[in-house]
Amino acid sequence: MKETEDIEPNRDDSKDSDLKRLKALLLGDESEQLAEIQEHLHNPELQAADVGRVLHRAVTINQEHAPDALRDVLTPTVESALYKSVRNSPDRLGEALFPVMAPAIRKSIVSIMSSMVQSLNQMLEHSFTLKGLKWRLEALQSGRSFAEIVMLHTLAYRVEQLFLIHKESGLLLQHVSFDEAANKDADLVSSMLTAIQDFVRDSFQVGENDAIDKLRIGSMEVFIEAGSKAVIAAVVRGNAPADFPDTLQQSSEAIHKRMADKLDAFDGDTAPFNAIRPELEKCLLSKSASSGSPSNLKAVLALSAAAIILIGWFSWGAYQSHRQSLLVEALDAVPGITVIRSSDRNGALQISGMRDPLADTPQSVLREYQFSDDDVQMQWSPYQSLEPLLIIRRARALLAPADQTELALDGSELVISGVATQVWLERAKQLAPAMAGITGLRSDQLILTDSPDYLLQLARKQLAPPATVQLSIRGHSLLAKGSAHHKWILTATAGARKIPGISAYDDSGVIDLDSDSYLLSEARKILLPPSTVRLKVEQAHLFASGRATSEWIANARQQAHEINGIKRFDASKLTTIITSPSDRQLLAEAKRRLAPPEGVTLSVEQRILSVSGIAPSAWAKKAIEQAKSIKGLKGYDQQALVIAESALKALKKRLNGLQLKFRAGSSQLESDEEQKISQLALTLNKQASLIQMAQAHIDITGYSGLLTNRAHALALSRAKHVTTLLTTQGVPSAWIRTHGQKERSSDWAVDLDLKWKPLP
Amino acid sequence: MSQVLQKKVCLLGAFAVGKTSLVSRFVKGIFSEKYLSTMGVKIDRKNLQIGDVTINMMLWDIHGEESNKKVPAAYMRGTAAYLLVVDGTRASTIAAARELHERMRAEAGDIPFVVLLNKSDLQDEWQLSDGNMAAMQAEGWECFLTSACSGLNVDLAFTRLAEKLAS
Ligand SMILES: Nc1nc2c(ncn2[C@@H]2O[C@H](COP(=O)(O)OP(=O)(O)OP(=O)(O)O)[C@@H](O)[C@H]2O)c(=O)[nH]1
Ligand SMILES: [Mg+2]
């Protein structure tokens, strides 16, 4: 500025027009330029434009000659300007600074978290006991990571330690660990976990009740179940089952319920909480791994690859770049995919590498990591991967094994197991050596589906025949023999068709346990029908017709239901026949009914009742009636029965008709008359039983024809003479009553008569 | 058998006053010149036998208070006693201690505490005036001149706090 004032005297001379002209002559155009310069010097607009043109150069030069000078001069101005700007519109500066601040804040949160988690990790890892120490040594010796060793050795998962923590103070109430050895740092872990919770709650301004429920630290997971007064933290190695948090929650609830007062009044004395150790110990679960499958291990390692992942609350940006690196890792881990380069170009992730055409598509991994196709540009050049999985895939594509044929790789040997056909195996043997990565083939574990043993086994498995059926294989056909229910026979016929390798099925040797003919034979065997009964089975209904005894019918009714497969028994066409009782039974029955008197003998032969002996006619009459009513009796024979009355009458007639001639006036019989008496005696003796039965007696009355005193005596002696003659011939005297009469009406001298009382 | 009591004890103070150094001195008996600012919280433990009671102090070494990085209330909850640490070479750390003290009282109530005026070995740089000392005394603060570097009064201060807890 001062310099411009120095030029001012030039103006004073401007009035002089001569000089002006001279100047014009001498200087020509330059005078115009001078005017321009003057104009410049007095016009602030132009001055500003001039300074503007050189300002940046000036600053650069200034910086070279006097470093920091300009900064020092400007600092107060800039500071107050910024101050004012923040005062006036904090949003503008906030927006401007956001790209710088956000990562810084993120970084600070993440680094605070990781430093806290790291110290927790140390506490947890250090606490490992003898076994841990052994594994650690092994890890050192083998050069593998400790986590890897642990997983190799053990488990699908194991709950290693449980902490019961006083929520407010973070103090340890109780601690249990899987191998009894107490963790000397348990109280530190307890407090540290609490501090981490507090930090998270503070950093993310979440509600009082929101909290971390899971922390992943290296290869461990810490499950946190926060109750109202106490927190349970469980340190788990491996993959805990999905319902493990529920287990913790139940324990937590039980503990809260039981220890409510103790939790409220907690002053640092943990002794009362020894009581709930069993409750905590219940949560010390574990499960052995099935011989440490490598894929599992890989998953665990991939998960722990990022040193510390705090689930659920990563800040977004860090999370994003973290996600990208996870994706790249995951892609690289896909068998048959090798990532060679990855870069972030304007927000789009660019990945290039090699990919075996048989490898899983990268898209599925993108989706798994929640990237869309637009987020990522990928370039893959094809190659043949020699990773086992890809070798297997190639083999599978080429050999097209059946579902039940398994391919695996042992070194460079293709191991075929499961089942396959002979033809397929032959082809596989030819093709296998030609495949990249495969030098040989082993099939000792392979079951050939065309072998009879295999087919039989398969058939048994598929058809599940009952014990009564025998299966056998002949060539490619399946034979069934024995007996089975209809249902099985049907399903077996259908099932046999579906068994690969079996071309025919012959079940003609199988008796259908539900068929009518089978049922009929079964019914015959069991019911044993008499010849008068005809059995018939129609649609599992058993019909019986004809005649049978009621006993058989009743029996059949019962047994018919016990025959497997018979649905109904129809006996409506059966007529009952009475069974003929035996002769003996008939005799007994006859004796009971007929009540034969003494002298009557009953006998039954071929169901014919014969009656013999003597009986009163009344009985005989009744006997005929009775005999008729005896069931089963075929005939009644009375021929041998003597009817007492008629016999007696005949005898009486005989006696009445006998005329004996005595010598006149004498008790002596005429000659030859005694003959008659002997014959009579014979007859009487013959009829002894009749006479006895009828209690009959013979009246012998003598006559004299005299009119003298002696007449009576003679008559009597005549009668007595006859009596004597009879008795000497064997006729019992008790049968005879002797009478003497003076007169007589008839011609002869002795009358004989038979008398009896009426028979019963 | 003597009773064991677990207690949460916080160390509070401005940044770099020597909280971590004091804990390290008290628990492990070591001191390092290196300054590694504490992030979040670091927990340590020390048992002290007071009469027939064993006090198991869970020491919460909390990051230093700064205007943009306040000590969260969550850390203070459940505290049984605390140490306020002041850096004797920076008088401004008294104000920070006072503020933390107030917040602690609001959060946990009237609980035992002691005040540690640390870095007492750096006499040349000592900034606390007699006035400052008198003011603290007047507030009823029980103060200890400590040095994590030399170990001066460190055990004494912690033991005093434990006694307050045991009584
Ligand atoms: N000479 C001396 N130096 C000390 C003493 N105590 C701490 N220091 C030093 O002070 C610095 C800070 O110490 P820290 O213990 O980390 O401080 P802090 O309070 O934990 O700090 P923040 O964690 O950041 O809040 C370190 O360099 C220590 O070496 C002391 O008594 N004497
Ligand atoms: Mg510290």
Short mmCIF file of N, CA and C in Angstrom, two decimals, chain A residues 304-391:
data_model
loop_
_atom_site.label_atom_id
_atom_site.label_comp_id
_atom_site.label_asym_id
_atom_site.label_seq_id
_atom_site.Cartn_x
_atom_site.Cartn_y
_atom_site.Cartn_z
N SER A 304 -14.11 -68.12 14.37
CA SER A 304 -13.22 -67.46 15.30
C SER A 304 -12.10 -66.74 14.57
N ALA A 305 -12.16 -66.80 13.22
CA ALA A 305 -11.08 -66.19 12.46
C ALA A 305 -10.96 -64.71 12.77
N ALA A 306 -12.06 -64.02 12.73
CA ALA A 306 -12.01 -62.64 13.18
C ALA A 306 -11.85 -62.72 14.69
N ALA A 307 -10.84 -62.07 15.17
CA ALA A 307 -10.43 -62.35 16.54
C ALA A 307 -11.58 -62.30 17.51
N ILE A 308 -12.33 -61.27 17.45
CA ILE A 308 -13.42 -61.14 18.40
C ILE A 308 -14.64 -60.63 17.68
N ILE A 309 -15.69 -61.35 17.78
CA ILE A 309 -16.92 -60.85 17.18
C ILE A 309 -17.94 -60.69 18.28
N LEU A 310 -18.38 -59.54 18.47
CA LEU A 310 -19.37 -59.33 19.50
C LEU A 310 -20.70 -59.30 18.82
N ILE A 311 -21.47 -60.33 19.15
CA ILE A 311 -22.68 -60.54 18.39
C ILE A 311 -23.71 -59.47 18.67
N GLY A 312 -24.31 -59.01 17.63
CA GLY A 312 -25.48 -58.16 17.79
C GLY A 312 -25.23 -56.69 17.90
N TRP A 313 -24.00 -56.28 18.12
CA TRP A 313 -23.86 -54.83 18.29
C TRP A 313 -22.53 -54.30 17.78
N PHE A 314 -22.30 -54.47 16.56
CA PHE A 314 -21.16 -53.85 15.93
C PHE A 314 -21.63 -52.54 15.34
N SER A 315 -20.84 -51.55 15.33
CA SER A 315 -21.30 -50.33 14.68
C SER A 315 -21.31 -50.56 13.18
N TRP A 316 -22.13 -49.85 12.46
CA TRP A 316 -22.51 -50.22 11.10
C TRP A 316 -21.33 -50.28 10.13
N GLY A 317 -20.53 -49.24 10.12
CA GLY A 317 -19.47 -49.17 9.13
C GLY A 317 -18.44 -50.25 9.32
N ALA A 318 -17.98 -50.39 10.54
CA ALA A 318 -17.01 -51.42 10.83
C ALA A 318 -17.61 -52.76 10.46
N TYR A 319 -18.88 -52.84 10.76
CA TYR A 319 -19.61 -54.07 10.47
C TYR A 319 -19.57 -54.34 8.98
N GLN A 320 -19.77 -53.25 8.20
CA GLN A 320 -19.83 -53.40 6.76
C GLN A 320 -18.52 -53.92 6.20
N SER A 321 -17.42 -53.27 6.58
CA SER A 321 -16.15 -53.71 6.02
C SER A 321 -15.80 -55.08 6.58
N HIS A 322 -16.24 -55.28 7.78
CA HIS A 322 -16.02 -56.59 8.37
C HIS A 322 -16.79 -57.65 7.60
N ARG A 323 -18.00 -57.28 7.21
CA ARG A 323 -18.84 -58.19 6.44
C ARG A 323 -18.16 -58.53 5.12
N GLN A 324 -17.57 -57.49 4.49
CA GLN A 324 -16.93 -57.73 3.20
C GLN A 324 -15.79 -58.71 3.37
N SER A 325 -14.99 -58.50 4.42
CA SER A 325 -13.86 -59.41 4.56
C SER A 325 -14.34 -60.81 4.91
N LEU A 326 -15.44 -60.87 5.65
CA LEU A 326 -16.00 -62.19 5.96
C LEU A 326 -16.45 -62.88 4.68
N LEU A 327 -17.06 -62.09 3.81
CA LEU A 327 -17.56 -62.66 2.56
C LEU A 327 -16.41 -63.21 1.73
N VAL A 328 -15.36 -62.41 1.63
CA VAL A 328 -14.21 -62.84 0.84
C VAL A 328 -13.65 -64.12 1.44
N GLU A 329 -13.54 -64.14 2.74
CA GLU A 329 -13.03 -65.34 3.41
C GLU A 329 -13.92 -66.53 3.12
N ALA A 330 -15.22 -66.27 3.22
CA ALA A 330 -16.16 -67.37 3.03
C ALA A 330 -16.10 -67.89 1.60
N LEU A 331 -15.98 -66.96 0.65
CA LEU A 331 -15.89 -67.38 -0.75
C LEU A 331 -14.64 -68.22 -0.95
N ASP A 332 -13.55 -67.72 -0.37
CA ASP A 332 -12.29 -68.41 -0.55
C ASP A 332 -12.35 -69.80 0.07
N ALA A 333 -13.18 -69.90 1.10
CA ALA A 333 -13.27 -71.19 1.79
C ALA A 333 -14.13 -72.18 1.04
N VAL A 334 -14.89 -71.70 0.05
CA VAL A 334 -15.74 -72.62 -0.71
C VAL A 334 -14.84 -73.53 -1.53
N PRO A 335 -15.01 -74.82 -1.39
CA PRO A 335 -14.16 -75.73 -2.17
C PRO A 335 -14.37 -75.47 -3.65
N GLY A 336 -13.28 -75.35 -4.37
CA GLY A 336 -13.38 -75.11 -5.80
C GLY A 336 -13.41 -73.65 -6.16
N ILE A 337 -13.32 -72.78 -5.13
CA ILE A 337 -13.25 -71.34 -5.41
C ILE A 337 -11.98 -70.80 -4.77
N THR A 338 -11.18 -70.08 -5.52
CA THR A 338 -9.99 -69.46 -4.97
C THR A 338 -10.04 -67.97 -5.29
N VAL A 339 -10.09 -67.17 -4.25
CA VAL A 339 -10.11 -65.73 -4.47
C VAL A 339 -8.68 -65.26 -4.65
N ILE A 340 -8.44 -64.54 -5.74
CA ILE A 340 -7.07 -64.06 -5.96
C ILE A 340 -6.96 -62.59 -5.56
N ARG A 341 -7.97 -61.84 -5.92
CA ARG A 341 -7.94 -60.41 -5.59
C ARG A 341 -9.31 -59.95 -5.15
N SER A 342 -9.32 -59.04 -4.16
CA SER A 342 -10.59 -58.40 -3.85
C SER A 342 -10.31 -56.95 -3.52
N SER A 343 -11.16 -56.06 -4.00
CA SER A 343 -10.95 -54.65 -3.68
C SER A 343 -12.30 -53.96 -3.62
N ASP A 344 -12.27 -52.82 -2.96
CA ASP A 344 -13.51 -52.06 -2.80
C ASP A 344 -13.43 -50.89 -3.77
N ARG A 345 -14.18 -50.93 -4.84
CA ARG A 345 -14.13 -49.82 -5.79
C ARG A 345 -15.46 -49.07 -5.75
N ASN A 346 -15.38 -47.85 -5.25
CA ASN A 346 -16.57 -46.99 -5.13
C ASN A 346 -17.73 -47.71 -4.46
N GLY A 347 -17.40 -48.38 -3.40
CA GLY A 347 -18.48 -49.00 -2.63
C GLY A 347 -18.87 -50.37 -3.14
N ALA A 348 -18.44 -50.73 -4.37
CA ALA A 348 -18.78 -52.06 -4.86
C ALA A 348 -17.58 -52.96 -4.65
N LEU A 349 -17.83 -54.11 -4.13
CA LEU A 349 -16.76 -55.04 -3.85
C LEU A 349 -16.42 -55.77 -5.14
N GLN A 350 -15.14 -55.79 -5.48
CA GLN A 350 -14.75 -56.49 -6.70
C GLN A 350 -13.92 -57.69 -6.31
N ILE A 351 -14.33 -58.82 -6.81
CA ILE A 351 -13.62 -60.05 -6.45
C ILE A 351 -13.26 -60.78 -7.73
N SER A 352 -12.01 -61.21 -7.84
CA SER A 352 -11.67 -62.03 -8.99
C SER A 352 -10.89 -63.23 -8.51
N GLY A 353 -10.98 -64.30 -9.28
CA GLY A 353 -10.29 -65.51 -8.88
C GLY A 353 -10.63 -66.64 -9.81
N MET A 354 -10.47 -67.87 -9.31
CA MET A 354 -10.71 -69.03 -10.14
C MET A 354 -11.83 -69.85 -9.53
N ARG A 355 -12.58 -70.47 -10.42
CA ARG A 355 -13.68 -71.27 -9.89
C ARG A 355 -13.85 -72.51 -10.74
N ASP A 356 -13.90 -73.63 -10.07
CA ASP A 356 -14.20 -74.89 -10.73
C ASP A 356 -15.67 -74.87 -11.11
N PRO A 357 -16.00 -75.25 -12.35
CA PRO A 357 -17.42 -75.19 -12.75
C PRO A 357 -18.31 -76.02 -11.84
N LEU A 358 -17.73 -77.00 -11.15
CA LEU A 358 -18.55 -77.85 -10.29
C LEU A 358 -18.68 -77.28 -8.87
N ALA A 359 -17.99 -76.21 -8.60
CA ALA A 359 -18.06 -75.65 -7.25
C ALA A 359 -19.42 -75.01 -7.02
N ASP A 360 -19.78 -74.85 -5.74
CA ASP A 360 -21.03 -74.16 -5.42
C ASP A 360 -21.00 -72.78 -6.05
N THR A 361 -22.16 -72.27 -6.40
CA THR A 361 -22.16 -70.94 -7.00
C THR A 361 -21.86 -69.92 -5.91
N PRO A 362 -21.11 -68.90 -6.29
CA PRO A 362 -20.79 -67.87 -5.29
C PRO A 362 -22.05 -67.15 -4.82
N GLN A 363 -23.08 -67.18 -5.65
CA GLN A 363 -24.31 -66.45 -5.30
C GLN A 363 -24.88 -66.92 -3.97
N SER A 364 -24.80 -68.22 -3.75
CA SER A 364 -25.38 -68.73 -2.50
C SER A 364 -24.62 -68.18 -1.30
N VAL A 365 -23.31 -68.02 -1.47
CA VAL A 365 -22.54 -67.45 -0.37
C VAL A 365 -22.90 -65.98 -0.19
N LEU A 366 -23.06 -65.27 -1.32
CA LEU A 366 -23.46 -63.87 -1.24
C LEU A 366 -24.74 -63.75 -0.43
N ARG A 367 -25.67 -64.62 -0.79
CA ARG A 367 -26.96 -64.53 -0.13
C ARG A 367 -26.82 -64.82 1.36
N GLU A 368 -26.00 -65.81 1.62
CA GLU A 368 -25.80 -66.20 3.03
C GLU A 368 -25.23 -65.02 3.81
N TYR A 369 -24.38 -64.25 3.16
CA TYR A 369 -23.79 -63.12 3.87
C TYR A 369 -24.55 -61.83 3.59
N GLN A 370 -25.72 -62.00 3.00
CA GLN A 370 -26.62 -60.88 2.76
C GLN A 370 -26.03 -59.78 1.90
N PHE A 371 -25.41 -60.24 0.80
CA PHE A 371 -24.99 -59.30 -0.22
C PHE A 371 -25.87 -59.53 -1.43
N SER A 372 -26.18 -58.47 -2.15
CA SER A 372 -26.94 -58.70 -3.37
C SER A 372 -25.93 -58.75 -4.52
N ASP A 373 -26.38 -59.22 -5.69
CA ASP A 373 -25.48 -59.34 -6.83
C ASP A 373 -24.90 -57.98 -7.23
N ASP A 374 -25.67 -56.90 -6.95
CA ASP A 374 -25.19 -55.57 -7.32
C ASP A 374 -24.06 -55.09 -6.43
N ASP A 375 -24.02 -55.64 -5.22
CA ASP A 375 -23.00 -55.19 -4.27
C ASP A 375 -21.61 -55.68 -4.67
N VAL A 376 -21.59 -56.76 -5.43
CA VAL A 376 -20.32 -57.43 -5.67
C VAL A 376 -20.15 -57.71 -7.16
N GLN A 377 -18.98 -57.39 -7.67
CA GLN A 377 -18.67 -57.77 -9.05
C GLN A 377 -17.67 -58.91 -8.99
N MET A 378 -17.98 -59.97 -9.70
CA MET A 378 -17.10 -61.13 -9.59
C MET A 378 -16.62 -61.55 -10.96
N GLN A 379 -15.40 -62.01 -11.01
CA GLN A 379 -14.84 -62.53 -12.25
C GLN A 379 -14.14 -63.82 -11.92
N TRP A 380 -14.60 -64.86 -12.53
CA TRP A 380 -14.01 -66.16 -12.22
C TRP A 380 -13.45 -66.80 -13.49
N SER A 381 -12.19 -67.25 -13.44
CA SER A 381 -11.71 -68.05 -14.57
C SER A 381 -11.84 -69.51 -14.17
N PRO A 382 -12.25 -70.34 -15.13
CA PRO A 382 -12.51 -71.73 -14.78
C PRO A 382 -11.22 -72.51 -14.57
N TYR A 383 -11.24 -73.45 -13.68
CA TYR A 383 -10.10 -74.38 -13.49
C TYR A 383 -10.63 -75.65 -12.86
N GLN A 384 -9.78 -76.65 -12.86
CA GLN A 384 -10.19 -77.90 -12.22
C GLN A 384 -9.55 -77.95 -10.85
N SER A 385 -10.38 -77.95 -9.86
CA SER A 385 -9.85 -77.95 -8.50
C SER A 385 -9.53 -79.38 -8.10
N LEU A 386 -8.46 -79.55 -7.34
CA LEU A 386 -8.14 -80.89 -6.84
C LEU A 386 -8.54 -81.03 -5.38
N GLU A 387 -9.38 -80.13 -4.92
CA GLU A 387 -9.89 -80.30 -3.57
C GLU A 387 -10.78 -81.54 -3.56
N PRO A 388 -10.68 -82.33 -2.48
CA PRO A 388 -11.41 -83.60 -2.43
C PRO A 388 -12.88 -83.46 -2.81
N LEU A 389 -13.51 -82.43 -2.28
CA LEU A 389 -14.95 -82.27 -2.55
C LEU A 389 -15.21 -82.17 -4.06
N LEU A 390 -14.32 -81.42 -4.73
CA LEU A 390 -14.52 -81.22 -6.17
C LEU A 390 -14.20 -82.48 -6.95
N ILE A 391 -13.17 -83.20 -6.49
CA ILE A 391 -12.83 -84.46 -7.16
C ILE A 391 -14.04 -85.37 -7.09
#
